[in-house]
XYZ file of C-alpha atoms in Angstrom:
568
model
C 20.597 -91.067 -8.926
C 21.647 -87.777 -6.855
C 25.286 -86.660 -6.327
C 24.357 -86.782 -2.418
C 25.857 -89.461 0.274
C 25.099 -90.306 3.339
C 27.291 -88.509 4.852
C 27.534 -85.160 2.239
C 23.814 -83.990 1.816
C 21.733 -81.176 2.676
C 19.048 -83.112 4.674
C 22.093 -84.463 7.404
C 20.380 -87.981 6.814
C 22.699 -90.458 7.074
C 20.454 -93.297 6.095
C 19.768 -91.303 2.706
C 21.609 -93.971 0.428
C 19.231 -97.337 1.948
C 16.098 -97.915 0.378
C 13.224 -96.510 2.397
C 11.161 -99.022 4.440
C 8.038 -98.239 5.916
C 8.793 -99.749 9.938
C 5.518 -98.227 11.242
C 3.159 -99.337 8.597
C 4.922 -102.901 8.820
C 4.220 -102.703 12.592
C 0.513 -102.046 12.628
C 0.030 -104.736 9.721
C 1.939 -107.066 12.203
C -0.577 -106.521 14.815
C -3.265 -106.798 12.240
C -2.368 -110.370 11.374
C -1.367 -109.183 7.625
C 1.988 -111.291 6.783
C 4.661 -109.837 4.519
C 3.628 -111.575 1.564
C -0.065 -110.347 1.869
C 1.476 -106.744 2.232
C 3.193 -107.005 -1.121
C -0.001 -107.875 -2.662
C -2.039 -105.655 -1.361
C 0.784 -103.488 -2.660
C 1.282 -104.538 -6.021
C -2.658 -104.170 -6.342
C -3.090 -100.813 -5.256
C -0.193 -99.638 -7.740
C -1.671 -101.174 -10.652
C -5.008 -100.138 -9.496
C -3.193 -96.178 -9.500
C -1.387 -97.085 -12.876
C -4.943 -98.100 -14.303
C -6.558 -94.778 -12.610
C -3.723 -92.803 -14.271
C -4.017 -94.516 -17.560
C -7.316 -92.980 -17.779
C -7.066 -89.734 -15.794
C -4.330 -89.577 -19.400
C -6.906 -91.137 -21.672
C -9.255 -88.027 -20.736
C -7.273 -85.341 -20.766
C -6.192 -86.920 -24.297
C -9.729 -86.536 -25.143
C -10.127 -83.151 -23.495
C -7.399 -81.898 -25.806
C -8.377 -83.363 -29.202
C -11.864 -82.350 -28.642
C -10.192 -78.331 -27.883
C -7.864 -78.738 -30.543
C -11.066 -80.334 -32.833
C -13.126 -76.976 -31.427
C -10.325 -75.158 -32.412
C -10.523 -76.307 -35.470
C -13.805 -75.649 -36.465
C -13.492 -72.189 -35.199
C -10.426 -71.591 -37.966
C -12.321 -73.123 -40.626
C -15.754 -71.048 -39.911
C -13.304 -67.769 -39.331
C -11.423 -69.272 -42.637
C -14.935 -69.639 -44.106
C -16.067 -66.069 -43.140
C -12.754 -64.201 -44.357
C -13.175 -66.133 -47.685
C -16.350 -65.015 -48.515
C -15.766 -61.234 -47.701
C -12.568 -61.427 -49.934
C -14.665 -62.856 -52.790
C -16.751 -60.264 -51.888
C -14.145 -57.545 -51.819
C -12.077 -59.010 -54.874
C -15.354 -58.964 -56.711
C -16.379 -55.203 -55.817
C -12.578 -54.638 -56.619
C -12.529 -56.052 -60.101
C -16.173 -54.196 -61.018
C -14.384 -50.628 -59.667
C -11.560 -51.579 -62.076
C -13.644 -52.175 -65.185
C -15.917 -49.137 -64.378
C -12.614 -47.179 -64.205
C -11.304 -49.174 -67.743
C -14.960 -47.873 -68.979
C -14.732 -43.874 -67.956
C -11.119 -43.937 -68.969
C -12.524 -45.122 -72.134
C -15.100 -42.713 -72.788
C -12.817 -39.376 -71.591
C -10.574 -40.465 -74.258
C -13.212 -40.812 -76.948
C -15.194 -37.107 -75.553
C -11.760 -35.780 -76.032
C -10.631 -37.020 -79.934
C -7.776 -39.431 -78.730
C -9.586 -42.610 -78.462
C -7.517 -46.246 -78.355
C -8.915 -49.619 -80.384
C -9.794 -50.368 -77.069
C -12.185 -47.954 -75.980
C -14.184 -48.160 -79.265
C -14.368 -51.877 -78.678
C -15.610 -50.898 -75.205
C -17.842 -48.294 -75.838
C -19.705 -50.732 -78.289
C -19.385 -53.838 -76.239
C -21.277 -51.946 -73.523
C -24.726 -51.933 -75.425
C -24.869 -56.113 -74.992
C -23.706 -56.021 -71.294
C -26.820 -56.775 -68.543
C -25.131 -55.076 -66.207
C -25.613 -51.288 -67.768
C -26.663 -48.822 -65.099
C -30.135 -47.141 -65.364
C -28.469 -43.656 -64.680
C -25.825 -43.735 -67.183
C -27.412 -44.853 -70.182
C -28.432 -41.691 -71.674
C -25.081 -40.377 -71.493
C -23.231 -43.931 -72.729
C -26.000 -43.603 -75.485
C -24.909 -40.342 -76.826
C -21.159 -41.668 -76.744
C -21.657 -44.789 -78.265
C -23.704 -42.880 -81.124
C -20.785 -40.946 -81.945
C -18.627 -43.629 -82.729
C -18.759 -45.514 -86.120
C -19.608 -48.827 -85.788
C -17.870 -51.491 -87.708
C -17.376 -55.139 -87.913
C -15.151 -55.148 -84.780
C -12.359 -57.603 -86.193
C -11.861 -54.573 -89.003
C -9.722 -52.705 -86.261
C -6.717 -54.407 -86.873
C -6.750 -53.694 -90.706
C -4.854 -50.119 -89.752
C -2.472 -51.364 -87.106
C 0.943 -52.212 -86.598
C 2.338 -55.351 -84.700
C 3.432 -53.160 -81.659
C -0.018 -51.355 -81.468
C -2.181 -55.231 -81.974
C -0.052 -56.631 -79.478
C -1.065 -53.248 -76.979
C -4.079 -54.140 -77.879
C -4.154 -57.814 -77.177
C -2.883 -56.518 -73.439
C -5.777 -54.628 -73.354
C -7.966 -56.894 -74.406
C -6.713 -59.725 -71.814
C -7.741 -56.676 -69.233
C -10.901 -56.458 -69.811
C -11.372 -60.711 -70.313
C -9.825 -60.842 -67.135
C -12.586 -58.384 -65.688
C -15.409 -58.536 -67.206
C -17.635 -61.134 -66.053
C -20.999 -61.042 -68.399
C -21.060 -63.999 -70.435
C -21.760 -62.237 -73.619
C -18.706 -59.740 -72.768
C -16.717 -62.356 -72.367
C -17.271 -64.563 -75.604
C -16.853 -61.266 -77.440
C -13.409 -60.671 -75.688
C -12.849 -64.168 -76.134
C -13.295 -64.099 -79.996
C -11.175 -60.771 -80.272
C -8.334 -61.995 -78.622
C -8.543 -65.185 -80.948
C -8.686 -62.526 -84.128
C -5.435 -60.620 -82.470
C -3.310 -63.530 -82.187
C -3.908 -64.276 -85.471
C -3.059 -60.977 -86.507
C 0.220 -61.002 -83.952
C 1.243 -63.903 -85.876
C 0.819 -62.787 -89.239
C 2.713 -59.625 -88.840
C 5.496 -61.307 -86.796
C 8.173 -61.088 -89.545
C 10.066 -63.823 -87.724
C 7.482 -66.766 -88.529
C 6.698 -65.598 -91.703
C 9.177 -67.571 -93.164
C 8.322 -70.701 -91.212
C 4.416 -70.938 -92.276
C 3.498 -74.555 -92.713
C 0.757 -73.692 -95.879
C 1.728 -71.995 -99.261
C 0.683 -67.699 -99.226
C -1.692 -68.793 -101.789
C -3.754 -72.252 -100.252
C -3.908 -70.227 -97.149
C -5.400 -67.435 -99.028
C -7.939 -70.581 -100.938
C -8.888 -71.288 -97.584
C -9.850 -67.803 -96.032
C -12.039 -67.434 -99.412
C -14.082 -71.038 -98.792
C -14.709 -69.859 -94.856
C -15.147 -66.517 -95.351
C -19.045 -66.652 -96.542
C -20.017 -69.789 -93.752
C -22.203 -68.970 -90.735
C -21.108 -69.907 -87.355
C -23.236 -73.124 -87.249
C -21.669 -74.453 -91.086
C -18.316 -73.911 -89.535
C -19.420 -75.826 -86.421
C -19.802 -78.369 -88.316
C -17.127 -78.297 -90.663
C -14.605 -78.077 -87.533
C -16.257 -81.740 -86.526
C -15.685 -83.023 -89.745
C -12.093 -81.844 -89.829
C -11.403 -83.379 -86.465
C -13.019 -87.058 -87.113
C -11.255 -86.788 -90.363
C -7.649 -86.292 -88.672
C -8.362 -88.672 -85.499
C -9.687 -91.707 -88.105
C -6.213 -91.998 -89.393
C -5.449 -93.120 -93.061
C -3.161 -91.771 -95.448
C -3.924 -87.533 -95.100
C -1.780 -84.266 -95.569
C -1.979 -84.025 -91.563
C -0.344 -80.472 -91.767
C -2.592 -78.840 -94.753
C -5.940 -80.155 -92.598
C -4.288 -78.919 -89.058
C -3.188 -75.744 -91.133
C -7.059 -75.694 -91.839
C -8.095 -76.363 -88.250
C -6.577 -73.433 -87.352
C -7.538 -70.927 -89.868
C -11.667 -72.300 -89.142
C -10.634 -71.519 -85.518
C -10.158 -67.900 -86.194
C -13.062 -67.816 -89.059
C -15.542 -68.916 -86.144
C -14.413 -65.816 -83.926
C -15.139 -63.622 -87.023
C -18.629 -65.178 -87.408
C -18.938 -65.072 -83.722
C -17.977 -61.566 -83.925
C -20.303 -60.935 -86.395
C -23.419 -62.544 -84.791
C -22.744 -59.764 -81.355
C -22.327 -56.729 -84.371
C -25.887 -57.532 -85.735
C -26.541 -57.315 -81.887
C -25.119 -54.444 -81.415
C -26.721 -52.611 -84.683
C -29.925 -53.295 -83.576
C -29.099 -51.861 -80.131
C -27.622 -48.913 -81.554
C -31.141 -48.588 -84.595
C -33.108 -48.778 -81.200
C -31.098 -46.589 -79.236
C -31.199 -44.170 -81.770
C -34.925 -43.925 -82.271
C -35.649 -44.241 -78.961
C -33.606 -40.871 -78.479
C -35.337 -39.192 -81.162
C -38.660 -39.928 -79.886
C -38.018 -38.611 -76.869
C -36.631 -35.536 -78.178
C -39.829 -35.120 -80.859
C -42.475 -36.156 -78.197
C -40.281 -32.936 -75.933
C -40.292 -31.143 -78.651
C -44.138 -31.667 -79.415
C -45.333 -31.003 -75.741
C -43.428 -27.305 -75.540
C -45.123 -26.659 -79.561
C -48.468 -27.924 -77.795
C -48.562 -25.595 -74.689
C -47.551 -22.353 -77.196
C -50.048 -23.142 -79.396
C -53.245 -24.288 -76.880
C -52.689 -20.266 -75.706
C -52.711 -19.116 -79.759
C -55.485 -19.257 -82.548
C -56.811 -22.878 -83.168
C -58.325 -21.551 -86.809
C -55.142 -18.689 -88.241
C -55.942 -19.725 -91.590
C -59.692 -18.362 -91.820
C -58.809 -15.326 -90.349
C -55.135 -14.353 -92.209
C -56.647 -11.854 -94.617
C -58.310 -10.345 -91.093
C -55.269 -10.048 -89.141
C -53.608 -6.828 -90.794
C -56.904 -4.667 -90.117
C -57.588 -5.982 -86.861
C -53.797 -5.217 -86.074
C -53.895 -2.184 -87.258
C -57.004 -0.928 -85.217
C -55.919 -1.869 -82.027
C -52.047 -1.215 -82.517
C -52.428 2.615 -83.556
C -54.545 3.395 -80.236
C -53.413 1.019 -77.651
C -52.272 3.252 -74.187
C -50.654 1.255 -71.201
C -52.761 -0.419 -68.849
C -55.521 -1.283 -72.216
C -56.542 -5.016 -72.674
C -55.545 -6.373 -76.513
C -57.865 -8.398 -77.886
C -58.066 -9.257 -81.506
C -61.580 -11.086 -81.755
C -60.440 -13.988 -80.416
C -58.013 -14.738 -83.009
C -54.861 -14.778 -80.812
C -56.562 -16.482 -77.803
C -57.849 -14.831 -74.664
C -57.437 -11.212 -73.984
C -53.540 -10.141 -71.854
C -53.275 -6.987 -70.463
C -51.033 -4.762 -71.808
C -47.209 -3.636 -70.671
C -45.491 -1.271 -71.686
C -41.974 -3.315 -71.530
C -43.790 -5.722 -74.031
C -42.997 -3.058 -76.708
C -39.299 -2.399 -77.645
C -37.444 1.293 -77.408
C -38.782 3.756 -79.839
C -35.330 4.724 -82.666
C -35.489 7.859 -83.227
C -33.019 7.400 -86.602
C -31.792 4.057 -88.129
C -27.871 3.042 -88.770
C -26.966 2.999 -91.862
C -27.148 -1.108 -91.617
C -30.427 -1.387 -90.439
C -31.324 1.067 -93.495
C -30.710 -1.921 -95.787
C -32.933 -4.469 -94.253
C -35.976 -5.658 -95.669
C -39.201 -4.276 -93.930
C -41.382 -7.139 -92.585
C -44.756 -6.981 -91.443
C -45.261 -7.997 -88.234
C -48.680 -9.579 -88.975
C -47.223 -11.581 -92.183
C -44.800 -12.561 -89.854
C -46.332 -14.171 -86.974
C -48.749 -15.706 -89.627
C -46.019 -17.590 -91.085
C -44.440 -18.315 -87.936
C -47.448 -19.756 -86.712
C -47.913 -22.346 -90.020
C -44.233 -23.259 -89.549
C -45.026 -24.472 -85.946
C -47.757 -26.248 -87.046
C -45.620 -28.644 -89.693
C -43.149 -29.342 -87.050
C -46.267 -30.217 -84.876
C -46.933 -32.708 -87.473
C -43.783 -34.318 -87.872
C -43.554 -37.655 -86.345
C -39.548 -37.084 -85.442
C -38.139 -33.774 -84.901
C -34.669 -34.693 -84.270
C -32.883 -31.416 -82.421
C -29.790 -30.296 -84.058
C -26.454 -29.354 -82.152
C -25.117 -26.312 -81.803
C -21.900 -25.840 -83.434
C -20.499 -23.494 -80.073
C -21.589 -26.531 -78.233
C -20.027 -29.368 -79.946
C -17.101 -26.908 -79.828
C -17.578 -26.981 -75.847
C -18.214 -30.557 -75.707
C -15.513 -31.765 -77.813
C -12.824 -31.244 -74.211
C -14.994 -32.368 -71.145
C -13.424 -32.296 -68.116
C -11.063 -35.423 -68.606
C -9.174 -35.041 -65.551
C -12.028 -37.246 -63.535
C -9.241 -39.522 -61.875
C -6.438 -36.485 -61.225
C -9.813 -34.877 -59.202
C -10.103 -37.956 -57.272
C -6.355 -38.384 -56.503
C -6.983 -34.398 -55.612
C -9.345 -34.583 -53.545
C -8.108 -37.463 -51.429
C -4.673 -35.555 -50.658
C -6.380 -32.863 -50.105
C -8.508 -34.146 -47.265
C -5.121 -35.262 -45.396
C -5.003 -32.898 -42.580
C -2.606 -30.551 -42.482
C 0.047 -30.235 -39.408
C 0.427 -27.623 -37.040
C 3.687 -26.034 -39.043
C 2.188 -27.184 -42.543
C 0.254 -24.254 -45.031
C -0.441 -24.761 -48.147
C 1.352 -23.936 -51.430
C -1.003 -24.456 -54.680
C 0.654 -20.675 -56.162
C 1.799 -21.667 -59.509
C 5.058 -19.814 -61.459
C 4.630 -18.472 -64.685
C 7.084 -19.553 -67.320
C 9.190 -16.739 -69.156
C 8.600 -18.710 -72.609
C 5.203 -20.049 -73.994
C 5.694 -23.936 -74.189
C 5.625 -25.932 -77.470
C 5.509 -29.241 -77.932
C 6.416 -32.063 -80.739
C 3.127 -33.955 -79.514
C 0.194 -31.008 -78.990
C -1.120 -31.502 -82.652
C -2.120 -35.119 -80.887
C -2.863 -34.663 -77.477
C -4.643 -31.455 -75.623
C -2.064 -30.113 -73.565
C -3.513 -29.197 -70.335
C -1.925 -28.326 -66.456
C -1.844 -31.385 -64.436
C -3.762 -30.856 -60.842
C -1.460 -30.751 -57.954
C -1.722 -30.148 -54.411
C 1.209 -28.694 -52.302
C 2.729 -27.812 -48.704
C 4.873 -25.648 -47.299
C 6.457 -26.338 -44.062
C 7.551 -23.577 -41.826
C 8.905 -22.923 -38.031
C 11.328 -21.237 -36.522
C 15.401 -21.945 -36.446
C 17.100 -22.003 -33.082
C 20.419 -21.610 -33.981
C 23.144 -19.553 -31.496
C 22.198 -16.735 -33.053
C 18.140 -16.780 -32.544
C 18.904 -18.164 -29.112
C 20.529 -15.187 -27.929
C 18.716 -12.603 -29.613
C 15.729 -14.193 -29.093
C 12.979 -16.405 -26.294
C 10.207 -18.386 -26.610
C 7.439 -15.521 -25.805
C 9.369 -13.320 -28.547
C 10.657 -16.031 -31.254
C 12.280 -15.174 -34.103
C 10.492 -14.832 -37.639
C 9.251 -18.342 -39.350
C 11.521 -18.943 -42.208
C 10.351 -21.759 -44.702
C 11.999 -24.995 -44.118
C 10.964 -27.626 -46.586
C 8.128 -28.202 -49.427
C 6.252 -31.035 -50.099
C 5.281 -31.169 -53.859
C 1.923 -33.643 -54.902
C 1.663 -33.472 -58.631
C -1.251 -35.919 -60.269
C -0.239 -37.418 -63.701
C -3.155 -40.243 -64.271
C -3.376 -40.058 -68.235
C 0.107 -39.885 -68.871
C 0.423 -41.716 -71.970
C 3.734 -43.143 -71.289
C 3.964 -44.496 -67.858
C 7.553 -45.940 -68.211
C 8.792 -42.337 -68.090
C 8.129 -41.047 -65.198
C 8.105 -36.933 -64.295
C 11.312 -34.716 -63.733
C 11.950 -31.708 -62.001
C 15.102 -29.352 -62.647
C 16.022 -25.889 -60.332
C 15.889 -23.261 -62.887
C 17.424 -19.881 -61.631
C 15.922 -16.623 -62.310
C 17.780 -13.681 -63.471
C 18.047 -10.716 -61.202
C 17.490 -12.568 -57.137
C 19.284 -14.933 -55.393
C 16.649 -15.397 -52.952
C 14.130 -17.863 -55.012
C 14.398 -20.252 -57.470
C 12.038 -21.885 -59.920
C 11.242 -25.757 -59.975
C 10.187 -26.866 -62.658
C 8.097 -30.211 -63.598
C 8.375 -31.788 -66.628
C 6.564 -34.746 -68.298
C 5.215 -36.695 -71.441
C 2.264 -35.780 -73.119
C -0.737 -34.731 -72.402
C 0.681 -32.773 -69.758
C 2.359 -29.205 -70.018
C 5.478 -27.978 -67.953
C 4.559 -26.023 -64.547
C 6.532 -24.383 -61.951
C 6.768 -23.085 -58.493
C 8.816 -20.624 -56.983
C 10.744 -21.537 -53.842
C 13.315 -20.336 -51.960
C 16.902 -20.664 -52.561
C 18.118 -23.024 -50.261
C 20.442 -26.389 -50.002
C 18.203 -29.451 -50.349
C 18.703 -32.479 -47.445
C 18.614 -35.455 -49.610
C 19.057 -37.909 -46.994
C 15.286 -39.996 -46.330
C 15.679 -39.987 -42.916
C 15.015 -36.298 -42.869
C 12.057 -36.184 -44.983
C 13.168 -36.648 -48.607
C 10.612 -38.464 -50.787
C 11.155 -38.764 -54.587
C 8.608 -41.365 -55.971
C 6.469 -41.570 -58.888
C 3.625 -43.880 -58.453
C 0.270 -44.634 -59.363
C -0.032 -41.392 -61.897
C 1.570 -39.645 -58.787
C 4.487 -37.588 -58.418
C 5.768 -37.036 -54.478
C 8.433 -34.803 -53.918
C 9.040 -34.228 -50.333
C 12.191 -32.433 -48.814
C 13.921 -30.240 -46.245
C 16.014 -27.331 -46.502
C 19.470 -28.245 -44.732
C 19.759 -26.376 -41.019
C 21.607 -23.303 -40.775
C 24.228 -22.641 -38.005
C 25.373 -19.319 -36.692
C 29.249 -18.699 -36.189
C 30.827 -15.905 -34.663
């Protein structure tokens, strides 16, 4: 119903409130011969013949729009589909980068004398894994052959509870990553081993053990000889035993479920150590053949160019020597009978500088032929010829070398990616380190290796319209850039206590106003460094630019130097 009458409506029809009638239609039917009652019918059909017509013109566009919404659908379950896969995809490559990073963390803390139960466990567990790289096995070789190899449940006989239970973190890191089956029934057995130990040096459930110190120390000595497969089976026997009811000491035979449970990791454990022994035996000879058979081919070419009979011709050698050495001019071909091979021209740079008098050391020394000499160094190449291994020895200035590799792999990365952040138009940078008055100390260096940690800095410079520049000075003569802010990247990635993270302090230094030291300061392994700056007041408010935040083995300090305003 409309507010509208006949007599108040915007149309000025005054027959608006009476039903409509169609005269002209009802004249024509009239003429027709069509009564009134035929007209209603025909009437009444035609609407229901529209209300059927509309009932489906509805029923298809229902169809239309389950069939869009059903395409639609399928679309989000195929784009659902897709996204899934490249996730597992990209969670999988994640979890692999993670592990290999686990891995080289590992071994730089090994190469460097401040390895963790973890990374020997590591080290070793990576001569059973199937997914070993081709081109890293002959350097995991050498490190794993530098580490003694134990049972690996013996780690825990030298540990505290706070260290096993850092270990049994680190250990449920690497079960959560590692996805080789073997891996992961080692990890598996480990962590079974370091809850045991967590519990036993708890000192609050020590006094709440169910079994007597002494039956549970009767039971470790019955399991402690049993292979994996008698314990197997004992374990079954144990559990039909408690589920067949009867009259039983349920707690001493659970009690004795439990300890089996953690003698099976052990003989577990011990079934991957033979494993890994025989990797380690194979490794091992493998290395020194190829070092002998190396070894054999360089002895091989110096001797196919010598004599292939020396010992039938020793007593020869002296005379021989003798005759050609006292005449021999440069430019003159040496050739002792074929003894030493074929004939080499002569140089004159062959021969060393003629003394003319002897030091007093030199005075001492025992005069050697140099026949008798080559002679003997020619039978001792032949034993080693002979040998069957020829294992090379290390050099004690290289060990030395070795002993601190370049450890800072990850601090290089994190580097190298700030680094190649471009640099804005008003940014330099600022990698000029401060030298401290005193030489640095510390409680922890007879641990750790103190070393610098890498950083990467900015300095952010312009020019200061204040009143004073504006009226001195224009844009095609602008005042002198003055340094308005720093921005301090500092790369901490083996800091051995993470929970504490870097400080900085101003230090001032005697005898200018103009700059100041800052100085960084951190845990071990990392030393103290400092940069000089200039002596300004900080702006400590974010929306300018200040950044304090320690994340990720990165420290980002990032501020502005408050604006200066000229008075008269």
């Amino acid at each position: 119903m409309t507010n509208y009458s006949n007599s108040d409506n915007p149309f000025n029809d005054a027959n608006l409130a009476q039903k409509f009638t169609w005269a002209k239609k009802r004249e024509v039917e009239k003429k027709r011969g069509i009564s009134s009652a035929e007209s209603a019918r025909r009437d009444v059909a035609r609407r229901e013949e529209a209300k059927i017509e509309l009932e489906k013109l509805n029923k298809k566009r229902a169809e239309r729009e389950r069939e869009r919404e059903e395409r639609e659908e399928e679309m989000l379950r195929i784009q659902r589909a897709t996204e899934q896969a490249q996730l597992g995809d990209w969670q999988a490559q994640e979890e692999e980068f993670h592990l290999k990073q686990a891995k080289r963390r590992a071994e730089i803390r090994i190469k460097s004398n401040r390895a963790k139960p973890i990374d020997i466990l590591a080290m070793n567990i990576k001569l059973i894994s199937d997914r070993r790289e081709e081109d890293e096995e002959e350097d995991e070789d050498d490190i794993g052959l530098e580490i003694d190899v134990d049972e690996p449940y013996t780690i825990f006989d030298n540990l505290d509870f706070d260290e096993v239970q850092e270990l049994s973190h680190d250990i449920k890191f690497y079960l959560s990553l590692d996805k080789d089956e073997r891996c992961a029934d080692f990890w598996r057995a480990m962590l079974i081993v370091c809850e045991d130990k967590l519990n036993e040096l708890d000192t609050s459930k020590k006094d709440h053990g169910v079994v007597a110190p002494n039956i549970a120390q009767e039971m470790s000595a019955k399991m402690a000889g049993k292979t994996l497969e008698e314990l197997t089976l004992l374990q079954g026997q144990i559990t039909r035993k408690l589920g067949g009811g009867g009259v039983i000491d349920v707690e001493y035979w659970e009690a004795l479920l439990k300890t089996l449970v953690v003698w099976k990791a052990k003989a577990k454990l011990n079934q991957i150590h033979q494993v890994i022994l025989q990797k380690r035996l194979d490794q091992l000879k493998a290395r020194q053949m190829r070092e002998a058979e190396k070894e054999k081919a360089e002895l091989a070419a110096v001797l196919a160019m010598q004599s292939q009979d020396v010992e039938g011709n020793v007593s020869g050698l002296r005379e021989v020597g003798e005759e050609h050495t006292e005449y021999i001019q440069e430019g003159e071909e040496i050739d002792l009978d074929g003894l030493l091979g074929p004939s080499i021209p002569y140089d004159r740079a062959m021969s060393p500088d003629p003394f003319d008098t002897l030091s007093r050391e030199d005075q001492d020394l025992e005069v050697v032929d140099q026949w008798e000499d080559w002679a003997e160094i020619l039978d001792k190449r032949r034993q080693v010829l002979n040998k069957q291994f020829n294992p090379k020895k290390r050099n004690q200035d290289q060990e030395a070398g070795e002993q601190h590799p370049d450890d800072d792999f990850v601090s290089k990365i994190l580097h190298d990616k700030e680094a190649a952040k471009q640099l804005a138009g008003n940014e330099q940078t600022f990698n000029i380190e401060a030298s401290l008055q005193r030489q640095q100390t510390y409680m922890w260096q007879d641990k750790y290796r103190p070393r610098k940690p890498r950083f990467f800095n900015r300095v952010h410079t312009g020019y200061e319209w204040n009143k004073y520049n504006q009226t001195h000075y224009d844009h095609d003569n602008p005042p002198p850039k003055v340094v308005q802010g720093y921005k301090f990247n500092l790369f901490y990635p083996d800091l051995i206590d993470k929970s504490q993270a870097p400080t900085y302090e101003i230090v001032k230094e005697p005898g200018t106003e103009d700059t100041v030291l800052i100085k960084f300061k951190s845990g071990p392994p990392y030393e103290d460094i400092a940069f000089r700056i200039v002596n300004r007041e900080w702006e400590f408010s974010h929306k300018r630019g200040y950044k304090s935040v320690f994340d990720r083995g990165v420290l980002q300090l990032h501020f502005n130097f408050k604006r200066q305003f000229y008075r008269r």
